[in-house]
Amino acid sequence: MNGSSKDDLLQLENFLCFSVYSAGHAFNRIYKPLLDELGLTYPQYLVMVALWQEDNQSVRSIGEKMYLESNTLTPLLKRLEANGFVVRKRDPEDERSVRVRLTEVGKVLREKAQDVPPCILEATGLDTETAKRLNRDLRTLRDQMDASVKKL
Amino acid sequence: MNGSSKDDLLQLENFLCFSVYSAGHAFNRIYKPLLDELGLTYPQYLVMVALWQEDNQSVRSIGEKMYLESNTLTPLLKRLEANGFVVRKRDPEDERSVRVRLTEVGKVLREKAQDVPPCILEATGLDTETAKRLNRDLRTLRDQMDASVKKL
DNA sequence: CAACATTAAATCGTGCACAATTTAATTGCA
DNA sequence: TGCAATTAAATTGTGCACGATTTAATGTTG
């Protein structure tokens, strides 16, 4: 009469990967209306957060923080540039790399974006401590999985 | 001297959404080589799990379980059909809906897919109990966020 | 039963992700 | 010095996600 039968392994809801997958989509959905007002998509917003944290980063540096590569970032950054939030420019020190810098508009956007995180936290229904714990657990999980990938 | 300054709110790593986002990508990466052997993408695999759990579902039913809609599922299911894993057929009872059924190949694939979950669990580095707890917390989070979306 | 509303898929356009490849600059070392 | 290896972005092609709209079948109501 215990709850764990062999069938449980095939229940979608029992897949940790599916919970991460569907929670990711749910985040996307709650961010959407808030980010629409800023003129950003969800991944663009995350890149902007990385740039507000440290301006004038190379594509490679942004990629390391975001776990993304140039094939994803280049078009995304071009859109941010087309929308006037950043400027992309080859690094004179090393012409292979491209430096991404915030425009004035991009810097000002940070102020408007201040309201977003509290709104999201409220929508999650989590208290700060639980959110922190979950965050820590998920970072550990991600790092462990990335380490597994590299091992093979 | 405490660890929580105002700046912490702008650190990418302190964003719960980013941890979910990047953990999702990490899952994708560890699943990739295993699913390549089955001839499935990661979202296709999740749909197959839903069908192994319950065959002969409508697109709508699959969508409810996956939190996806026909604009995502229709092309995905067509690819599964093109690859011989499922058959799509209008429901004679209600010609609006489309029934998705596993082919023999699709059913047999389930056996080959048995090895996947234990491999993934190992790559996560989590013990079963921690994985279950995380899973439960993430489902709660997702459901809470979805409820927030609908409220507005 | 006829007009209207609702429902289920499909279609279309945009923007991620990512594998594989290409282009160009820099580094290293024979 | 010169040339192969390495590195950084960009490009190309495929497959999700998702908003908005369309098409077609079913329900509902006067």
mmCIF file of C-alpha atoms (C1' of nucleotides) in Angstrom:
data_model
loop_
_atom_site.group_PDB
_atom_site.id
_atom_site.type_symbol
_atom_site.label_atom_id
_atom_site.label_comp_id
_atom_site.label_asym_id
_atom_site.label_seq_id
_atom_site.Cartn_x
_atom_site.Cartn_y
_atom_site.Cartn_z
ATOM 1 C CA MET A 1 0.000 0.000 0.000
ATOM 2 C CA ASN A 2 2.879 2.384 -0.504
ATOM 3 C CA GLY A 3 2.609 5.158 -3.101
ATOM 4 C CA SER A 4 5.571 4.153 -5.247
ATOM 5 C CA SER A 5 4.764 1.571 -7.880
ATOM 6 C CA LYS A 6 6.715 0.950 -11.032
ATOM 7 C CA ASP A 7 4.112 2.911 -12.998
ATOM 8 C CA ASP A 8 4.928 6.058 -11.056
ATOM 9 C CA LEU A 9 8.156 6.270 -13.005
ATOM 10 C CA LEU A 10 6.142 6.870 -16.141
ATOM 11 C CA GLN A 11 3.859 9.560 -14.762
ATOM 12 C CA LEU A 12 4.723 12.840 -16.416
ATOM 13 C CA GLU A 13 4.131 14.732 -13.198
ATOM 14 C CA ASN A 14 6.752 12.602 -11.458
ATOM 15 C CA PHE A 15 9.440 13.715 -13.890
ATOM 16 C CA LEU A 16 11.619 16.360 -12.295
ATOM 17 C CA CYS A 17 12.660 17.505 -15.756
ATOM 18 C CA PHE A 18 9.019 18.123 -16.635
ATOM 19 C CA SER A 19 8.443 20.215 -13.530
ATOM 20 C CA VAL A 20 11.445 22.349 -14.463
ATOM 21 C CA TYR A 21 10.245 22.502 -18.072
ATOM 22 C CA SER A 22 6.705 23.540 -17.217
ATOM 23 C CA ALA A 23 7.762 25.910 -14.426
ATOM 24 C CA GLY A 24 10.007 27.606 -16.978
ATOM 25 C CA HIS A 25 7.043 28.154 -19.280
ATOM 26 C CA ALA A 26 4.986 29.420 -16.363
ATOM 27 C CA PHE A 27 7.677 31.996 -15.554
ATOM 28 C CA ASN A 28 7.618 33.064 -19.169
ATOM 29 C CA ARG A 29 3.866 33.594 -18.963
ATOM 30 C CA ILE A 30 3.919 35.725 -15.825
ATOM 31 C CA TYR A 31 6.837 37.815 -17.078
ATOM 32 C CA LYS A 32 5.283 38.445 -20.485
ATOM 33 C CA PRO A 33 2.846 41.254 -19.635
ATOM 34 C CA LEU A 34 5.406 43.025 -17.446
ATOM 35 C CA LEU A 35 8.184 42.780 -20.035
ATOM 36 C CA ASP A 36 5.900 43.817 -22.879
ATOM 37 C CA GLU A 37 5.757 47.238 -21.256
ATOM 38 C CA LEU A 38 9.547 47.414 -21.277
ATOM 39 C CA GLY A 39 9.766 46.220 -24.871
ATOM 40 C CA LEU A 40 11.767 43.130 -23.919
ATOM 41 C CA THR A 41 11.323 39.396 -24.345
ATOM 42 C CA TYR A 42 12.099 37.122 -21.417
ATOM 43 C CA PRO A 43 15.573 36.039 -22.649
ATOM 44 C CA GLN A 44 16.337 39.637 -23.630
ATOM 45 C CA TYR A 45 15.406 40.727 -20.116
ATOM 46 C CA LEU A 46 17.840 38.215 -18.618
ATOM 47 C CA VAL A 47 20.626 39.515 -20.871
ATOM 48 C CA MET A 48 19.778 43.065 -19.797
ATOM 49 C CA VAL A 49 19.991 41.983 -16.143
ATOM 50 C CA ALA A 50 23.465 40.614 -16.855
ATOM 51 C CA LEU A 51 24.432 43.929 -18.479
ATOM 52 C CA TRP A 52 22.956 46.061 -15.695
ATOM 53 C CA GLN A 53 25.063 43.963 -13.384
ATOM 54 C CA GLU A 54 28.201 44.548 -15.495
ATOM 55 C CA ASP A 55 28.271 46.754 -18.562
ATOM 56 C CA ASN A 56 30.619 46.419 -21.537
ATOM 57 C CA GLN A 57 30.827 42.622 -21.599
ATOM 58 C CA SER A 58 31.928 40.490 -24.505
ATOM 59 C CA VAL A 59 29.458 38.123 -26.144
ATOM 60 C CA ARG A 60 31.498 35.302 -24.727
ATOM 61 C CA SER A 61 31.270 36.677 -21.180
ATOM 62 C CA ILE A 62 27.495 37.076 -21.442
ATOM 63 C CA GLY A 63 27.317 33.574 -22.833
ATOM 64 C CA GLU A 64 29.193 32.097 -19.907
ATOM 65 C CA LYS A 65 26.829 33.712 -17.434
ATOM 66 C CA MET A 66 23.729 32.758 -19.397
ATOM 67 C CA TYR A 67 24.880 29.288 -20.499
ATOM 68 C CA LEU A 68 24.289 30.326 -24.098
ATOM 69 C CA GLU A 69 26.497 30.612 -27.159
ATOM 70 C CA SER A 70 26.897 33.057 -29.995
ATOM 71 C CA ASN A 71 24.425 31.227 -32.204
ATOM 72 C CA THR A 72 21.706 32.233 -29.741
ATOM 73 C CA LEU A 73 23.152 35.494 -28.483
ATOM 74 C CA THR A 74 24.187 37.179 -31.722
ATOM 75 C CA PRO A 75 20.656 37.508 -33.119
ATOM 76 C CA LEU A 76 19.235 38.368 -29.701
ATOM 77 C CA LEU A 77 21.829 41.126 -29.199
ATOM 78 C CA LYS A 78 21.155 42.446 -32.692
ATOM 79 C CA ARG A 79 17.505 42.807 -31.741
ATOM 80 C CA LEU A 80 18.444 44.597 -28.520
ATOM 81 C CA GLU A 81 20.633 46.884 -30.620
ATOM 82 C CA ALA A 82 17.879 47.448 -33.192
ATOM 83 C CA ASN A 83 15.602 48.434 -30.314
ATOM 84 C CA GLY A 84 18.146 50.916 -29.018
ATOM 85 C CA PHE A 85 19.053 49.242 -25.710
ATOM 86 C CA VAL A 86 22.670 48.285 -26.483
ATOM 87 C CA VAL A 87 25.486 48.955 -28.902
ATOM 88 C CA ARG A 88 27.715 46.185 -30.277
ATOM 89 C CA LYS A 89 31.282 47.010 -31.272
ATOM 90 C CA ARG A 90 34.402 44.986 -32.029
ATOM 91 C CA ASP A 91 36.976 45.210 -29.259
ATOM 92 C CA PRO A 92 39.998 47.174 -30.601
ATOM 93 C CA GLU A 93 42.231 45.175 -28.250
ATOM 94 C CA ASP A 94 41.070 41.928 -29.806
ATOM 95 C CA GLU A 95 39.068 42.199 -32.964
ATOM 96 C CA ARG A 96 37.713 38.691 -32.537
ATOM 97 C CA SER A 97 35.468 39.662 -29.669
ATOM 98 C CA VAL A 98 32.479 41.971 -29.673
ATOM 99 C CA ARG A 99 31.771 44.291 -26.754
ATOM 100 C CA VAL A 100 28.178 44.960 -25.784
ATOM 101 C CA ARG A 101 27.458 48.245 -24.050
ATOM 102 C CA LEU A 102 24.263 49.730 -22.694
ATOM 103 C CA THR A 103 22.913 52.863 -24.363
ATOM 104 C CA GLU A 104 21.418 55.634 -22.261
ATOM 105 C CA VAL A 105 18.006 54.197 -23.054
ATOM 106 C CA GLY A 106 19.239 50.801 -21.876
ATOM 107 C CA LYS A 107 20.503 52.271 -18.627
ATOM 108 C CA VAL A 108 17.308 54.190 -17.977
ATOM 109 C CA LEU A 109 15.306 51.030 -18.595
ATOM 110 C CA ARG A 110 16.842 49.626 -15.426
ATOM 111 C CA GLU A 111 14.781 52.055 -13.364
ATOM 112 C CA LYS A 112 11.551 50.974 -15.027
ATOM 113 C CA ALA A 113 12.539 47.366 -14.478
ATOM 114 C CA GLN A 114 12.886 47.814 -10.718
ATOM 115 C CA ASP A 115 9.238 46.941 -10.193
ATOM 116 C CA VAL A 116 9.414 43.626 -11.990
ATOM 117 C CA PRO A 117 11.118 41.336 -9.433
ATOM 118 C CA PRO A 118 8.717 42.091 -6.562
ATOM 119 C CA CYS A 119 5.738 41.529 -8.867
ATOM 120 C CA ILE A 120 7.160 38.187 -9.893
ATOM 121 C CA LEU A 121 7.951 37.141 -6.345
ATOM 122 C CA GLU A 122 4.360 37.859 -5.428
ATOM 123 C CA ALA A 123 3.089 35.783 -8.343
ATOM 124 C CA THR A 124 5.217 32.837 -7.262
ATOM 125 C CA GLY A 125 3.447 32.816 -3.919
ATOM 126 C CA LEU A 126 6.744 32.010 -2.231
ATOM 127 C CA ASP A 127 8.194 33.648 0.835
ATOM 128 C CA THR A 128 11.724 34.973 0.409
ATOM 129 C CA GLU A 129 13.351 32.141 2.337
ATOM 130 C CA THR A 130 11.691 29.381 0.336
ATOM 131 C CA ALA A 131 12.552 31.161 -2.898
ATOM 132 C CA LYS A 132 16.193 31.382 -1.827
ATOM 133 C CA ARG A 133 16.316 27.712 -0.902
ATOM 134 C CA LEU A 134 14.709 26.612 -4.167
ATOM 135 C CA ASN A 135 17.070 28.885 -6.058
ATOM 136 C CA ARG A 136 20.085 27.362 -4.345
ATOM 137 C CA ASP A 137 18.871 23.810 -4.962
ATOM 138 C CA LEU A 138 18.280 24.513 -8.643
ATOM 139 C CA ARG A 139 21.694 26.109 -9.126
ATOM 140 C CA THR A 140 23.276 23.046 -7.549
ATOM 141 C CA LEU A 141 21.214 20.797 -9.794
ATOM 142 C CA ARG A 142 22.161 22.757 -12.918
ATOM 143 C CA ASP A 143 25.859 22.781 -12.043
ATOM 144 C CA GLN A 144 25.799 19.073 -11.316
ATOM 145 C CA MET A 145 24.129 18.327 -14.655
ATOM 146 C CA ASP A 146 26.553 20.535 -16.549
ATOM 147 C CA ALA A 147 29.416 18.709 -14.848
ATOM 148 C CA SER A 148 27.890 15.385 -15.939
ATOM 149 C CA VAL A 149 27.710 16.566 -19.538
ATOM 150 C CA LYS A 150 31.351 17.575 -19.595
ATOM 151 C CA LYS A 151 32.492 14.332 -18.027
ATOM 152 C CA LEU A 152 31.397 12.250 -21.022
ATOM 153 C CA MET B 1 28.052 42.948 6.973
ATOM 154 C CA ASN B 2 25.109 40.814 6.046
ATOM 155 C CA GLY B 3 24.948 39.134 2.665
ATOM 156 C CA SER B 4 21.772 40.744 1.384
ATOM 157 C CA SER B 5 22.310 44.180 -0.111
ATOM 158 C CA LYS B 6 20.083 45.934 -2.579
ATOM 159 C CA ASP B 7 22.468 44.927 -5.354
ATOM 160 C CA ASP B 8 21.798 41.271 -4.733
ATOM 161 C CA LEU B 9 18.392 41.759 -6.299
ATOM 162 C CA LEU B 10 20.099 42.445 -9.595
ATOM 163 C CA GLN B 11 22.470 39.471 -9.565
ATOM 164 C CA LEU B 12 21.407 37.075 -12.275
ATOM 165 C CA GLU B 13 22.243 34.085 -10.099
ATOM 166 C CA ASN B 14 19.811 35.337 -7.469
ATOM 167 C CA PHE B 15 16.906 35.214 -9.891
ATOM 168 C CA LEU B 16 14.830 32.113 -9.251
ATOM 169 C CA CYS B 17 13.482 32.375 -12.792
ATOM 170 C CA PHE B 18 17.022 32.215 -14.151
ATOM 171 C CA SER B 19 17.822 29.101 -12.142
ATOM 172 C CA VAL B 20 14.730 27.440 -13.565
ATOM 173 C CA TYR B 21 15.595 28.713 -17.056
ATOM 174 C CA SER B 22 19.196 27.488 -16.958
ATOM 175 C CA ALA B 23 18.333 24.200 -15.233
ATOM 176 C CA GLY B 24 15.852 23.583 -18.035
ATOM 177 C CA HIS B 25 18.594 24.013 -20.620
ATOM 178 C CA ALA B 26 20.886 21.764 -18.605
ATOM 179 C CA PHE B 27 18.227 19.033 -18.630
ATOM 180 C CA ASN B 28 17.964 19.436 -22.369
ATOM 181 C CA ARG B 29 21.697 18.940 -22.722
ATOM 182 C CA ILE B 30 21.887 15.770 -20.646
ATOM 183 C CA TYR B 31 18.824 14.274 -22.350
ATOM 184 C CA LYS B 32 20.080 15.033 -25.856
ATOM 185 C CA PRO B 33 22.546 12.155 -26.371
ATOM 186 C CA LEU B 34 20.146 9.622 -24.826
ATOM 187 C CA LEU B 35 17.164 10.806 -26.879
ATOM 188 C CA ASP B 36 19.182 10.991 -30.086
ATOM 189 C CA GLU B 37 19.412 7.221 -29.916
ATOM 190 C CA LEU B 38 15.631 6.990 -29.692
ATOM 191 C CA GLY B 39 15.113 9.478 -32.511
ATOM 192 C CA LEU B 40 13.258 11.922 -30.276
ATOM 193 C CA THR B 41 13.720 15.539 -29.272
ATOM 194 C CA TYR B 42 13.222 16.486 -25.631
ATOM 195 C CA PRO B 43 9.686 17.902 -26.046
ATOM 196 C CA GLN B 44 8.784 14.940 -28.266
ATOM 197 C CA TYR B 45 9.981 12.603 -25.532
ATOM 198 C CA LEU B 46 7.738 14.305 -22.988
ATOM 199 C CA VAL B 47 4.756 13.930 -25.317
ATOM 200 C CA MET B 48 5.624 10.257 -25.768
ATOM 201 C CA VAL B 49 5.742 9.842 -21.981
ATOM 202 C CA ALA B 50 2.236 11.328 -21.819
ATOM 203 C CA LEU B 51 1.078 8.874 -24.513
ATOM 204 C CA TRP B 52 2.740 5.856 -22.895
ATOM 205 C CA GLN B 53 0.862 6.861 -19.785
ATOM 206 C CA GLU B 54 -2.429 7.103 -21.683
ATOM 207 C CA ASP B 55 -2.799 6.234 -25.337
ATOM 208 C CA ASN B 56 -5.366 7.660 -27.754
ATOM 209 C CA GLN B 57 -5.541 11.168 -26.338
ATOM 210 C CA SER B 58 -6.840 14.244 -28.102
ATOM 211 C CA VAL B 59 -4.469 17.100 -28.890
ATOM 212 C CA ARG B 60 -6.345 19.124 -26.340
ATOM 213 C CA SER B 61 -5.846 16.501 -23.629
ATOM 214 C CA ILE B 62 -2.113 16.289 -24.329
ATOM 215 C CA GLY B 63 -1.996 20.061 -24.277
ATOM 216 C CA GLU B 64 -3.592 20.253 -20.862
ATOM 217 C CA LYS B 65 -1.059 17.863 -19.397
ATOM 218 C CA MET B 66 1.893 19.553 -21.090
ATOM 219 C CA TYR B 67 0.683 23.151 -20.678
ATOM 220 C CA LEU B 68 0.966 23.592 -24.429
ATOM 221 C CA GLU B 69 -1.461 24.479 -27.175
ATOM 222 C CA SER B 70 -2.173 23.298 -30.696
ATOM 223 C CA ASN B 71 0.135 25.880 -32.244
ATOM 224 C CA THR B 72 3.036 24.055 -30.578
ATOM 225 C CA LEU B 73 1.645 20.536 -30.556
ATOM 226 C CA THR B 74 0.310 20.206 -34.090
ATOM 227 C CA PRO B 75 3.715 20.523 -35.796
ATOM 228 C CA LEU B 76 5.404 18.409 -33.099
ATOM 229 C CA LEU B 77 2.824 15.639 -33.494
ATOM 230 C CA LYS B 78 3.161 15.779 -37.260
ATOM 231 C CA ARG B 79 6.890 15.137 -36.834
ATOM 232 C CA LEU B 80 6.188 12.229 -34.491
ATOM 233 C CA GLU B 81 3.802 10.910 -37.114
ATOM 234 C CA ALA B 82 6.312 11.416 -39.924
ATOM 235 C CA ASN B 83 8.814 9.425 -37.858
ATOM 236 C CA GLY B 84 6.324 6.607 -37.402
ATOM 237 C CA PHE B 85 5.733 6.843 -33.658
ATOM 238 C CA VAL B 86 2.095 7.974 -33.691
ATOM 239 C CA VAL B 87 -0.943 8.239 -35.928
ATOM 240 C CA ARG B 88 -3.254 11.292 -35.942
ATOM 241 C CA LYS B 89 -6.895 10.855 -36.863
ATOM 242 C CA ARG B 90 -10.032 12.950 -36.535
ATOM 243 C CA ASP B 91 -12.375 11.672 -33.851
ATOM 244 C CA PRO B 92 -15.539 10.325 -35.589
ATOM 245 C CA GLU B 93 -17.529 11.232 -32.466
ATOM 246 C CA ASP B 94 -16.445 14.857 -32.755
ATOM 247 C CA GLU B 95 -14.734 15.842 -35.944
ATOM 248 C CA ARG B 96 -13.272 18.931 -34.317
ATOM 249 C CA SER B 97 -10.809 16.959 -32.237
ATOM 250 C CA VAL B 98 -7.863 14.876 -33.365
ATOM 251 C CA ARG B 99 -6.955 11.611 -31.652
ATOM 252 C CA VAL B 100 -3.313 10.682 -31.301
ATOM 253 C CA ARG B 101 -2.496 6.980 -31.038
ATOM 254 C CA LEU B 102 0.789 5.136 -30.632
ATOM 255 C CA THR B 103 1.936 2.932 -33.498
ATOM 256 C CA GLU B 104 3.563 -0.425 -32.760
ATOM 257 C CA VAL B 105 6.914 1.278 -33.212
ATOM 258 C CA GLY B 106 5.854 3.931 -30.724
ATOM 259 C CA LYS B 107 4.829 1.282 -28.213
ATOM 260 C CA VAL B 108 8.048 -0.669 -28.616
ATOM 261 C CA LEU B 109 10.038 2.510 -28.123
ATOM 262 C CA ARG B 110 8.804 2.544 -24.559
ATOM 263 C CA GLU B 111 10.986 -0.438 -23.760
ATOM 264 C CA LYS B 112 14.085 1.242 -25.146
ATOM 265 C CA ALA B 113 13.197 4.363 -23.159
ATOM 266 C CA GLN B 114 13.180 2.482 -19.862
ATOM 267 C CA ASP B 115 16.868 3.137 -19.343
ATOM 268 C CA VAL B 116 16.585 6.888 -19.695
ATOM 269 C CA PRO B 117 15.143 7.988 -16.317
ATOM 270 C CA PRO B 118 17.767 6.198 -14.172
ATOM 271 C CA CYS B 119 20.562 7.677 -16.335
ATOM 272 C CA ILE B 120 19.112 11.138 -15.863
ATOM 273 C CA LEU B 121 18.653 10.713 -12.141
ATOM 274 C CA GLU B 122 22.284 9.771 -11.864
ATOM 275 C CA ALA B 123 23.349 12.822 -13.867
ATOM 276 C CA THR B 124 21.359 15.085 -11.548
ATOM 277 C CA GLY B 125 23.397 13.807 -8.617
ATOM 278 C CA LEU B 126 20.265 13.886 -6.469
ATOM 279 C CA ASP B 127 19.051 11.172 -4.145
ATOM 280 C CA THR B 128 15.485 10.040 -4.736
ATOM 281 C CA GLU B 129 14.067 11.886 -1.765
ATOM 282 C CA THR B 130 15.621 15.239 -2.674
ATOM 283 C CA ALA B 131 14.447 14.825 -6.258
ATOM 284 C CA LYS B 132 10.910 14.151 -5.044
ATOM 285 C CA ARG B 133 10.923 17.179 -2.778
ATOM 286 C CA LEU B 134 12.268 19.469 -5.496
ATOM 287 C CA ASN B 135 9.722 18.059 -7.902
ATOM 288 C CA ARG B 136 6.877 18.774 -5.490
ATOM 289 C CA ASP B 137 8.091 22.299 -4.793
ATOM 290 C CA LEU B 138 8.365 23.071 -8.509
ATOM 291 C CA ARG B 139 4.888 21.731 -9.265
ATOM 292 C CA THR B 140 3.505 23.921 -6.505
ATOM 293 C CA LEU B 141 5.413 26.900 -7.874
ATOM 294 C CA ARG B 142 4.167 26.286 -11.421
ATOM 295 C CA ASP B 143 0.571 25.864 -10.309
ATOM 296 C CA GLN B 144 0.752 28.999 -8.213
ATOM 297 C CA MET B 145 2.140 31.006 -11.138
ATOM 298 C CA ASP B 146 -0.488 29.663 -13.511
ATOM 299 C CA ALA B 147 -3.143 30.638 -10.999
ATOM 300 C CA SER B 148 -1.657 34.157 -10.862
ATOM 301 C CA VAL B 149 -1.801 34.449 -14.634
ATOM 302 C CA LYS B 150 -5.456 33.485 -14.770
ATOM 303 C CA LYS B 151 -6.398 35.865 -11.975
ATOM 304 C CA LEU B 152 -5.510 38.944 -14.022
ATOM 305 C "C1'" DC C 1 -34.272 25.529 -37.655
ATOM 306 C "C1'" DA C 2 -31.498 29.525 -38.280
ATOM 307 C "C1'" DA C 3 -28.238 32.791 -36.399
ATOM 308 C "C1'" DC C 4 -24.837 33.130 -33.116
ATOM 309 C "C1'" DA C 5 -21.460 31.555 -29.759
ATOM 310 C "C1'" DT C 6 -18.168 28.210 -28.488
ATOM 311 C "C1'" DT C 7 -14.739 24.811 -29.174
ATOM 312 C "C1'" DA C 8 -10.682 22.175 -31.425
ATOM 313 C "C1'" DA C 9 -7.000 22.255 -34.593
ATOM 314 C "C1'" DA C 10 -4.382 24.319 -37.783
ATOM 315 C "C1'" DT C 11 -1.839 28.209 -39.763
ATOM 316 C "C1'" DC C 12 1.292 32.182 -39.745
ATOM 317 C "C1'" DG C 13 4.907 35.112 -38.022
ATOM 318 C "C1'" DT C 14 8.492 36.099 -34.493
ATOM 319 C "C1'" DG C 15 11.986 34.814 -31.377
ATOM 320 C "C1'" DC C 16 14.605 31.711 -28.846
ATOM 321 C "C1'" DA C 17 17.968 27.250 -28.446
ATOM 322 C "C1'" DC C 18 21.335 24.566 -30.430
ATOM 323 C "C1'" DA C 19 24.251 21.488 -33.707
ATOM 324 C "C1'" DA C 20 27.303 22.163 -37.381
ATOM 325 C "C1'" DT C 21 29.914 24.975 -40.114
ATOM 326 C "C1'" DT C 22 32.267 29.255 -41.604
ATOM 327 C "C1'" DT C 23 35.027 33.495 -41.215
ATOM 328 C "C1'" DA C 24 38.396 36.105 -39.258
ATOM 329 C "C1'" DA C 25 41.709 37.345 -35.656
ATOM 330 C "C1'" DT C 26 45.122 35.862 -32.433
ATOM 331 C "C1'" DT C 27 48.366 32.629 -30.325
ATOM 332 C "C1'" DG C 28 51.944 29.367 -30.174
ATOM 333 C "C1'" DC C 29 55.752 27.131 -31.593
ATOM 334 C "C1'" DA C 30 58.945 24.910 -34.952
ATOM 335 C "C1'" DT D 1 59.100 34.575 -39.398
ATOM 336 C "C1'" DG D 2 55.605 31.519 -40.969
ATOM 337 C "C1'" DC D 3 52.095 28.383 -40.458
ATOM 338 C "C1'" DA D 4 49.123 25.336 -37.866
ATOM 339 C "C1'" DA D 5 46.070 25.428 -33.785
ATOM 340 C "C1'" DT D 6 43.004 28.020 -31.153
ATOM 341 C "C1'" DT D 7 39.549 31.342 -30.185
ATOM 342 C "C1'" DA D 8 35.332 34.548 -30.949
ATOM 343 C "C1'" DA D 9 31.393 35.606 -33.590
ATOM 344 C "C1'" DA D 10 28.487 34.860 -37.089
ATOM 345 C "C1'" DT D 11 25.749 31.956 -40.202
ATOM 346 C "C1'" DT D 12 22.633 28.183 -41.493
ATOM 347 C "C1'" DG D 13 19.099 24.894 -40.701
ATOM 348 C "C1'" DT D 14 15.788 22.511 -37.523
ATOM 349 C "C1'" DG D 15 12.588 22.439 -33.883
ATOM 350 C "C1'" DC D 16 10.201 24.292 -30.142
ATOM 351 C "C1'" DA D 17 6.962 28.195 -27.783
ATOM 352 C "C1'" DC D 18 3.478 31.385 -28.308
ATOM 353 C "C1'" DG D 19 0.354 35.429 -29.853
ATOM 354 C "C1'" DA D 20 -2.989 36.173 -33.279
ATOM 355 C "C1'" DT D 21 -5.878 34.591 -36.628
ATOM 356 C "C1'" DT D 22 -8.437 31.174 -39.454
ATOM 357 C "C1'" DT D 23 -11.239 27.089 -40.504
ATOM 358 C "C1'" DA D 24 -14.471 23.904 -39.455
ATOM 359 C "C1'" DA D 25 -17.505 21.348 -36.323
ATOM 360 C "C1'" DT D 26 -20.579 21.418 -32.509
ATOM 361 C "C1'" DG D 27 -23.742 23.819 -29.031
ATOM 362 C "C1'" DT D 28 -27.107 27.106 -27.796
ATOM 363 C "C1'" DT D 29 -30.943 30.113 -28.066
ATOM 364 C "C1'" DG D 30 -34.636 32.671 -29.787
#
